[in-house]
Short mmCIF file of C-alpha atoms in Angstrom, two decimals:
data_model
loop_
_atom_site.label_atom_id
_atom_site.label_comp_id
_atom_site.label_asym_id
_atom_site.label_seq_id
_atom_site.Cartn_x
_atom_site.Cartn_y
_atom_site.Cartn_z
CA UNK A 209 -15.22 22.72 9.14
CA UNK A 210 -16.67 19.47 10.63
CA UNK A 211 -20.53 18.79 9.97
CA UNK A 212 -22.31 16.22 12.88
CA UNK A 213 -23.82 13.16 11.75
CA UNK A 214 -26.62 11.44 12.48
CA UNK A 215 -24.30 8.03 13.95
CA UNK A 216 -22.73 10.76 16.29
CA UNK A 217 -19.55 10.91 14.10
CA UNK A 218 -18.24 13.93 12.81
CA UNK A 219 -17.59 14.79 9.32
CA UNK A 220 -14.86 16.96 8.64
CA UNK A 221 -13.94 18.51 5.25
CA UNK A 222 -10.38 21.64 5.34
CA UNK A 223 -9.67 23.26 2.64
CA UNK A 224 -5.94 23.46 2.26
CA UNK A 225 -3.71 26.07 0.15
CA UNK A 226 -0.89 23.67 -2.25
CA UNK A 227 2.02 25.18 0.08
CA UNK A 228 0.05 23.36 3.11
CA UNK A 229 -1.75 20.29 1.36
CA UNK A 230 -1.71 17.33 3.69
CA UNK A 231 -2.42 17.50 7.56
CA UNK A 232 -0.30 14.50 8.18
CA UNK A 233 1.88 16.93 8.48
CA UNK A 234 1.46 16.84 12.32
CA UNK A 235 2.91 16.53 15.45
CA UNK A 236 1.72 13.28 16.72
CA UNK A 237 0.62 11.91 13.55
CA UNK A 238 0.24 8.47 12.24
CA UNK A 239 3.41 9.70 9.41
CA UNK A 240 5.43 11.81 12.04
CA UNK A 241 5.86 8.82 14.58
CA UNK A 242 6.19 6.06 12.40
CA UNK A 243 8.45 7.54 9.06
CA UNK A 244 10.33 10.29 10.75
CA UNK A 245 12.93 8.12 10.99
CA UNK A 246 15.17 6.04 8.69
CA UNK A 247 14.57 2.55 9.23
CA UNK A 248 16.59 0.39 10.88
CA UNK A 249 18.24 -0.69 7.32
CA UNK A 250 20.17 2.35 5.69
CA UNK A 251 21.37 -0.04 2.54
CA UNK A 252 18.87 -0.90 0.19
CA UNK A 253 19.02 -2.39 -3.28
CA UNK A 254 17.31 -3.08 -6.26
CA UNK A 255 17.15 -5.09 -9.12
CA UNK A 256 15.43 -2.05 -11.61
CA UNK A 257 16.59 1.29 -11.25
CA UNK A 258 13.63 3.67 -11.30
CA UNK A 259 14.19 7.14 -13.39
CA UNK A 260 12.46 10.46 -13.88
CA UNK A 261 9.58 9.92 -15.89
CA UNK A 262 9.51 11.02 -19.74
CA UNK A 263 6.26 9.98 -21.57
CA UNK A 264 4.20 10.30 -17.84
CA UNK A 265 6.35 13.50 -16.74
CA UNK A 266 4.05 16.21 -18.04
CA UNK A 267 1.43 14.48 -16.01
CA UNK A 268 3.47 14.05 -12.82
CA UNK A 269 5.15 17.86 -13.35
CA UNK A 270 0.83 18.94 -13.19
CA UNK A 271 0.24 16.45 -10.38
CA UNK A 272 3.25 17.89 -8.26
CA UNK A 273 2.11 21.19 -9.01
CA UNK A 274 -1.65 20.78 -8.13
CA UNK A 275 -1.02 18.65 -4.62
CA UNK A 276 2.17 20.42 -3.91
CA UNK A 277 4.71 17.21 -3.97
CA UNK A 278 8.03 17.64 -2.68
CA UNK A 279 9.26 15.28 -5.07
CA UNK A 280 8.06 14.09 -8.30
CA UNK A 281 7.17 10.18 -8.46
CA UNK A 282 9.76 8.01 -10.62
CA UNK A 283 9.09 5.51 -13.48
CA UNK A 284 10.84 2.21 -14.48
CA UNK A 285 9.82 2.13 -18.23
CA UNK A 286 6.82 -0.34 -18.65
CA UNK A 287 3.65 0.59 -20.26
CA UNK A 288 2.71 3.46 -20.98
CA UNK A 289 5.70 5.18 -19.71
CA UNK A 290 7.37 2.93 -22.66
CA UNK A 291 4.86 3.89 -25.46
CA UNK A 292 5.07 0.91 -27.35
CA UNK A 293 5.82 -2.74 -25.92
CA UNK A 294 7.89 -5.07 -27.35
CA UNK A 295 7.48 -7.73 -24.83
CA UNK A 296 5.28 -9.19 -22.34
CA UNK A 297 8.07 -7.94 -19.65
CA UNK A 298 6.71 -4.12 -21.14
CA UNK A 299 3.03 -4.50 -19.68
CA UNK A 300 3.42 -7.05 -16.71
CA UNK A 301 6.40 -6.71 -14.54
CA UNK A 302 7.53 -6.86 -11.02
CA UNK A 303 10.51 -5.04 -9.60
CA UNK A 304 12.10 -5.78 -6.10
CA UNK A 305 13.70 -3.48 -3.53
CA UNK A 306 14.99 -4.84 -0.89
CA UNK A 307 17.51 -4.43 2.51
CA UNK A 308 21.04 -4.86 1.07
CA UNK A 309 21.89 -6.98 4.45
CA UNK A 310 19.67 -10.05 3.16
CA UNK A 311 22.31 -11.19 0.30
CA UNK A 312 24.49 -11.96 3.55
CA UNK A 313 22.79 -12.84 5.80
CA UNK A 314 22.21 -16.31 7.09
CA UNK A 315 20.61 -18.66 4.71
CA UNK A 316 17.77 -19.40 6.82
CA UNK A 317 16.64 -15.67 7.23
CA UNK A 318 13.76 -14.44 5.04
CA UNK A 319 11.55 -11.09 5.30
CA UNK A 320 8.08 -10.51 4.69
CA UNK A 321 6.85 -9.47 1.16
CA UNK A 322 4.73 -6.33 -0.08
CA UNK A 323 3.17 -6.42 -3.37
CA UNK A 324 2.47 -3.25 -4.75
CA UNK A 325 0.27 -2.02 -7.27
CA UNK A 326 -0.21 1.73 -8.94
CA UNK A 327 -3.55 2.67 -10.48
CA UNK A 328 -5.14 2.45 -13.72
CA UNK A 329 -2.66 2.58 -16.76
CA UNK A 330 0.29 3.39 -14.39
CA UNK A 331 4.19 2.86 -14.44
CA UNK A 332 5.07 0.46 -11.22
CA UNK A 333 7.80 2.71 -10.53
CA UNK A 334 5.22 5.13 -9.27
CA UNK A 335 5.33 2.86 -6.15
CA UNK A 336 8.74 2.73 -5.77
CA UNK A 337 8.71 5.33 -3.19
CA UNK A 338 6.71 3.14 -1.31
CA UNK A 339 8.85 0.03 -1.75
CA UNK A 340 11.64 1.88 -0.72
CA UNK A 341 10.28 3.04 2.54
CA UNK A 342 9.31 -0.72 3.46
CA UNK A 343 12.23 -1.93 2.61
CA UNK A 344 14.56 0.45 4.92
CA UNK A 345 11.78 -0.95 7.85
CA UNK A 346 12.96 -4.85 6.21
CA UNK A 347 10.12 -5.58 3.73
CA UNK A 348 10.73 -6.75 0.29
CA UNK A 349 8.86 -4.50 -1.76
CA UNK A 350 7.53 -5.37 -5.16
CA UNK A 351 6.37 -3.08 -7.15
CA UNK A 352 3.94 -4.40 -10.11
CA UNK A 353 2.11 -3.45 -12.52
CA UNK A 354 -0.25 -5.14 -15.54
CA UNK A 355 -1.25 -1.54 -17.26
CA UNK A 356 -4.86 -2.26 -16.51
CA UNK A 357 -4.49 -3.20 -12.79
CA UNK A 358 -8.15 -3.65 -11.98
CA UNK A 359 -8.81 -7.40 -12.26
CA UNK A 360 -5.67 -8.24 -10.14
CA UNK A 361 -3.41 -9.93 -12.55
CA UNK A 362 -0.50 -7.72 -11.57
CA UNK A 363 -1.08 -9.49 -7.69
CA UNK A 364 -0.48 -12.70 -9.46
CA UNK A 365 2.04 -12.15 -11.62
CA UNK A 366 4.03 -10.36 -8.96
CA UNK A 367 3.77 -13.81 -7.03
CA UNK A 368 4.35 -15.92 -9.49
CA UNK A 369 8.38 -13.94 -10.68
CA UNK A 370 8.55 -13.73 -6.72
CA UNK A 371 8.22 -17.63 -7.09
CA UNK A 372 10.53 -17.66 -9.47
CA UNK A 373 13.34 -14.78 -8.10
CA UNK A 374 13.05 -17.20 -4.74
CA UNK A 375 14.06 -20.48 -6.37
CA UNK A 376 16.95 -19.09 -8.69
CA UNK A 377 20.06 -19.72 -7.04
CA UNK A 378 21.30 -16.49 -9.22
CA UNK A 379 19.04 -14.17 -7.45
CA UNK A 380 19.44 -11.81 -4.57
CA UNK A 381 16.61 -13.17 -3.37
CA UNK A 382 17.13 -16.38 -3.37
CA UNK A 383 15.24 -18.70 -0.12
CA UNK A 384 14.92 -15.26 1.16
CA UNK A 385 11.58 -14.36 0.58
CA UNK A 386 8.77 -15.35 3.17
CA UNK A 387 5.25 -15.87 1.46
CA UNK A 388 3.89 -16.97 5.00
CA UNK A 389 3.99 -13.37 5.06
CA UNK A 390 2.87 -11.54 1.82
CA UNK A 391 0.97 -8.26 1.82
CA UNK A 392 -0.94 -6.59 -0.98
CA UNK A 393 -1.05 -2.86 -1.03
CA UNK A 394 -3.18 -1.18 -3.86
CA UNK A 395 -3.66 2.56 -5.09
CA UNK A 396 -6.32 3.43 -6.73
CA UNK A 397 -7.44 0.84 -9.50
CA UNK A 398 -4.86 -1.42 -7.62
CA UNK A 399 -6.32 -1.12 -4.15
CA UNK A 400 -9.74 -2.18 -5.96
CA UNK A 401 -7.87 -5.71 -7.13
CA UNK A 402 -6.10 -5.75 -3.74
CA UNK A 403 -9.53 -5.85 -1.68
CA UNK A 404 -10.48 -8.52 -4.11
CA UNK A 405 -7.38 -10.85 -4.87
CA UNK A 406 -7.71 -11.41 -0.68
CA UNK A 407 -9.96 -13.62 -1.57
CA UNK A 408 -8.13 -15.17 -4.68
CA UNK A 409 -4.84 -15.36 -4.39
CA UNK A 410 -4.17 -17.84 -1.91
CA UNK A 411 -6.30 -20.24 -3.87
CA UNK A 412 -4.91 -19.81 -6.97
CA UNK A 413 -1.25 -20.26 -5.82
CA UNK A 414 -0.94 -22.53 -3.06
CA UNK A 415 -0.07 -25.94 -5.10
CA UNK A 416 2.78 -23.52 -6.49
CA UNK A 417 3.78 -22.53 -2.88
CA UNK A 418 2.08 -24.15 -0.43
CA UNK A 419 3.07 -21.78 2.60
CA UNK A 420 1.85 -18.95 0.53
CA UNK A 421 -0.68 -16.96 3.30
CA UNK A 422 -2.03 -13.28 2.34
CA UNK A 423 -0.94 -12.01 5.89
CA UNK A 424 -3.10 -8.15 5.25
CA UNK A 425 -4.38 -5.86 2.36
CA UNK A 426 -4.24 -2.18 2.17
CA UNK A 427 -6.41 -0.93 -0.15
CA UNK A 428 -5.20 2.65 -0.97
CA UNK A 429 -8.08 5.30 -2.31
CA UNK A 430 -9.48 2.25 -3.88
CA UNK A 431 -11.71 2.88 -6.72
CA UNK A 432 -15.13 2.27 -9.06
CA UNK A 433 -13.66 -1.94 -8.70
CA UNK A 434 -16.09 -2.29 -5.76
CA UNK A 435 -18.51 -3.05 -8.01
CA UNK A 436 -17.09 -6.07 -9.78
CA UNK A 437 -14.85 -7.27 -7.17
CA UNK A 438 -18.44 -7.53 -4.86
CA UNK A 439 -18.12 -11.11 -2.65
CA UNK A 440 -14.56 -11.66 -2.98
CA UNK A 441 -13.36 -10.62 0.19
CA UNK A 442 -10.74 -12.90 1.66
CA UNK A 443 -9.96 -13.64 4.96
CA UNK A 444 -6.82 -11.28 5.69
CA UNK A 445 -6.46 -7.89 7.97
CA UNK A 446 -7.43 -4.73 5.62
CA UNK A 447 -6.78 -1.16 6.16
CA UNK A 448 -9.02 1.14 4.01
CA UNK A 449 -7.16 4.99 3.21
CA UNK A 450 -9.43 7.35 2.06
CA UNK A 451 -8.45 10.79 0.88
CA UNK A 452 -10.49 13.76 2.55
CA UNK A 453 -10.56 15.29 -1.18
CA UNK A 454 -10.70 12.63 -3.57
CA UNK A 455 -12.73 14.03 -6.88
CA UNK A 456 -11.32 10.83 -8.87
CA UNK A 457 -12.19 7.99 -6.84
CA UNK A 458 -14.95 9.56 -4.17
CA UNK A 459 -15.06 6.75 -1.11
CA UNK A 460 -18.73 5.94 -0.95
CA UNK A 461 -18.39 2.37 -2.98
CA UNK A 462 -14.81 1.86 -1.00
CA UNK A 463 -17.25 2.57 2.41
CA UNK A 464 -20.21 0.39 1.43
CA UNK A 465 -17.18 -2.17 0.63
CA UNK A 466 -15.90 -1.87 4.00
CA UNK A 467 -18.87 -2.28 5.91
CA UNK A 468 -18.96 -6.01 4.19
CA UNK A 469 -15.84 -7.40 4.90
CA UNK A 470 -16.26 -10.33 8.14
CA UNK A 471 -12.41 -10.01 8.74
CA UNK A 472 -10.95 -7.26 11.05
CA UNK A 473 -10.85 -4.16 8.80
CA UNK A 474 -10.26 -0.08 9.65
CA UNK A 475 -11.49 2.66 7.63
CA UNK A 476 -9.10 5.64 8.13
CA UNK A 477 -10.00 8.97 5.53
CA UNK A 478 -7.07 11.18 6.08
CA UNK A 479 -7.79 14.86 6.15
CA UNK A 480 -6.68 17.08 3.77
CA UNK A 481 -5.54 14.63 1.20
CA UNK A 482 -6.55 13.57 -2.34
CA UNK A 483 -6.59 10.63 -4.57
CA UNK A 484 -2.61 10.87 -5.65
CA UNK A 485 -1.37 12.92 -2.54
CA UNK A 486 -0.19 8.81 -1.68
CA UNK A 487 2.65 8.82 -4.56
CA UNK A 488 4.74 12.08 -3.17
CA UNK A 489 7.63 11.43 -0.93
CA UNK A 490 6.94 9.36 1.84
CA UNK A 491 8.06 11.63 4.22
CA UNK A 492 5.44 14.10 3.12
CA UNK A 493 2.56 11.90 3.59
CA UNK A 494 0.41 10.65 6.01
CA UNK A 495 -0.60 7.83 4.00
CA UNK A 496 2.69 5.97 3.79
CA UNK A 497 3.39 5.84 7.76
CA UNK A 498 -0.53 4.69 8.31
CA UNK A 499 0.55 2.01 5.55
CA UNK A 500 4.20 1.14 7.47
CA UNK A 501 2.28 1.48 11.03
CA UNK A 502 -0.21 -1.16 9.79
CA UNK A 503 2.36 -3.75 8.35
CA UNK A 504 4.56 -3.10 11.36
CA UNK A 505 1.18 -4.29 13.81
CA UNK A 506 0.69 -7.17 11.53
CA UNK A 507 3.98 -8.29 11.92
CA UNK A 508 3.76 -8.32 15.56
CA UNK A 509 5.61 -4.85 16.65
CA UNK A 510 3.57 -4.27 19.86
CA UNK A 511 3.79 -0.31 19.47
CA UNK A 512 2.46 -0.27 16.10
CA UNK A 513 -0.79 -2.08 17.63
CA UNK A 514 -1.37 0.27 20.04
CA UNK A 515 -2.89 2.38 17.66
CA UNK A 516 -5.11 -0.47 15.92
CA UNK A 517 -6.04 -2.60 18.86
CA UNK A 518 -7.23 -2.36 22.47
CA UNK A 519 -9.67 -0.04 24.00
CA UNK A 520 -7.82 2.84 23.98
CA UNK A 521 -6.67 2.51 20.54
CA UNK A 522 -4.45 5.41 19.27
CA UNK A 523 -5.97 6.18 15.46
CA UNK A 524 -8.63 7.76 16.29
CA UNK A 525 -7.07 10.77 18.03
CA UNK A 526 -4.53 11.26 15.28
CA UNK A 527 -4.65 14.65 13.96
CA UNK A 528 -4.08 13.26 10.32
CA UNK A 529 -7.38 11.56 10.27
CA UNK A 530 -11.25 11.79 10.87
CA UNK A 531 -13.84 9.23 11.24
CA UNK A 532 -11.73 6.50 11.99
CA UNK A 533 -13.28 2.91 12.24
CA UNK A 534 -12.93 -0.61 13.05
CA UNK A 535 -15.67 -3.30 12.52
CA UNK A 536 -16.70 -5.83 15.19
CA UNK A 537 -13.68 -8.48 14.15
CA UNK A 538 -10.70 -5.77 14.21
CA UNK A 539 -12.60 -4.69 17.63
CA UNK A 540 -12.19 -7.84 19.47
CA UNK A 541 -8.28 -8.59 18.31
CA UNK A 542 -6.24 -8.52 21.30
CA UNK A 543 -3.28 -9.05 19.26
CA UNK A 544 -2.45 -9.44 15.38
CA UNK A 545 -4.00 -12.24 13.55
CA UNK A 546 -1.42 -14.91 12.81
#
């Protein structure tokens, strides 16, 4: 049922049964044209192997049941899905998954970078679905976590062992990674820090690596973080995803928060969905191909801007989503910010 408001927008709230719980499951949709297909890099690899979650898995088995996931969401055994640390490593970590093809390839060639976060008190591994995805589209995904998540440590932490992985002659990643072209993607408590270390992390790491640029930010059903992340809002592309039925994290802060931000920015509430539908399988989401769409436009794929930029801009008639937005700066982009 769609209600008119007074800006001449519609607002439209469905009711869904669990069998049937996510409209990006539609022909034409943001998910179906830009996941429903493998990648161009089968082989991936990674240096943590994620596993089915034991302390978290009575959660995730209720989750599953209550949004209807096709598959349940994987740990790799930090806080709290490790009840008691016994090491830094334990509550701030950052995992890599990767295109196999890159420990081959020629030395010169890097790949862009995604940082990942999960939401408050979560395992990283809860993102590895998403890191996974990227990487079979030739993104190094990094999943990280720092328990809390809201301030936006795990951002710089994730940086810094990135730092580190890239200047160990040991590592598979080794002069591979590209920090020209890092991204920050944030669920929940995450996507609060995300919106805000835009603004932060480039300053607080470019003596370490001076090349370092924060290339776009998605901020994922971002949360109650609006409020003390206020002002620090960066300079770099960001894609807002809302969920339709969000009871956790309800979007008004994450919409005030939008209508801020000076950079080019789209707010894109997907129908249907709620605050965790984002951590089921990514081919059962519409939130994971918006995400890959948006990275793929940053990085200059001429489709994927098709539906971001121009005047007859494809989001907005994707079944997926309602209300879909772009402020003045993401309006006048004739091509992706570089």
């Amino acid at each position: 049922m769609c209600e008119k408001l007074s800006d001449g927008t519609e607002d439209c709230k469905i009711v869904r049964n669990p069998e049937d719980h996510n409209a990006g499951n539609l022909e034409n949709s943001i998910m179906a044209q830009y996941f429903r297909s493998a990648g161009e890099y089968a082989d991936i690899s990674r240096t943590t192997k994620p596993f089915e979650c034991q302390t978290l898995g009575k959660h995730m088995r209720d989750l599953a049941k209550q949004y209807g996931y096709v598959e349940l969401p994987k740990c790799y055994g930090t806080f709290p899905e490790k009840k008691f640390p016994t090491s830094i490593n334990d509550l701030i970590s950052a995992h890599f998954v990767f295109p196999s093809f890159i420990k081959d390839a020629p030395q010169d060639q890097k790949l862009p970078i995604v940082l990942l976060g999960p939401g408050l008190f979560a395992d990283p591994g809860l993102q590895d679905h998403m890191a996974e995805l990227l990487a079979h589209h030739g993104f190094i995904g990094v999943p990280t976590s720092s328990s809390f998540n809201g301030f936006g440590e795990q951002f710089l932490a994730a940086t810094i062992i990135a730092d580190k992985a890239n200047k160990d002659p040991n590592h598979p990643l080794h002069g591979r990674i590209d920090f020209s072209r890092l991204y920050m993607f944030g669920h929940s408590a995450s996507g609060d820090s995300a919106l805000g270390m835009n603004g932060v992390l480039e300053r607080e790491m470019k003596r370490t690596i001076p090349e370092l640029r924060v290339a776009g930010v998605v901020g994922m059903t971002p949360s109650v973080g609006d409020f003390y992340w206020h002002g620090l809002t960066g300079k770099a592309p960001t894609l807002f995803v809302e969920a339709d039925m969000d009871h956790a994290a309800p979007f008004g802060l994450a919409r005030w928060r939008y209508g801020l931000l000076d950079q080019p920015a789209w707010w894109t509430p997907v129908r249907g969905s709620r605050h965790n539908t984002e951590m089921d399988a990514t081919y059962n989401t519409s939130e994971s191909g918006l995400t890959l769409a948006f990275l793929r436009f940053l990085e200059g794929d001429k489709e994927a801007a098709t539906w971001f930029i121009g005047d007859d801009w494809k989001l907005p008639k994707d079944k997926a989503l309602y209300d879909v937005r772009r402020n003045a700066a993401a309006d006048a982009l004739e091509a992706a910010p570089q």
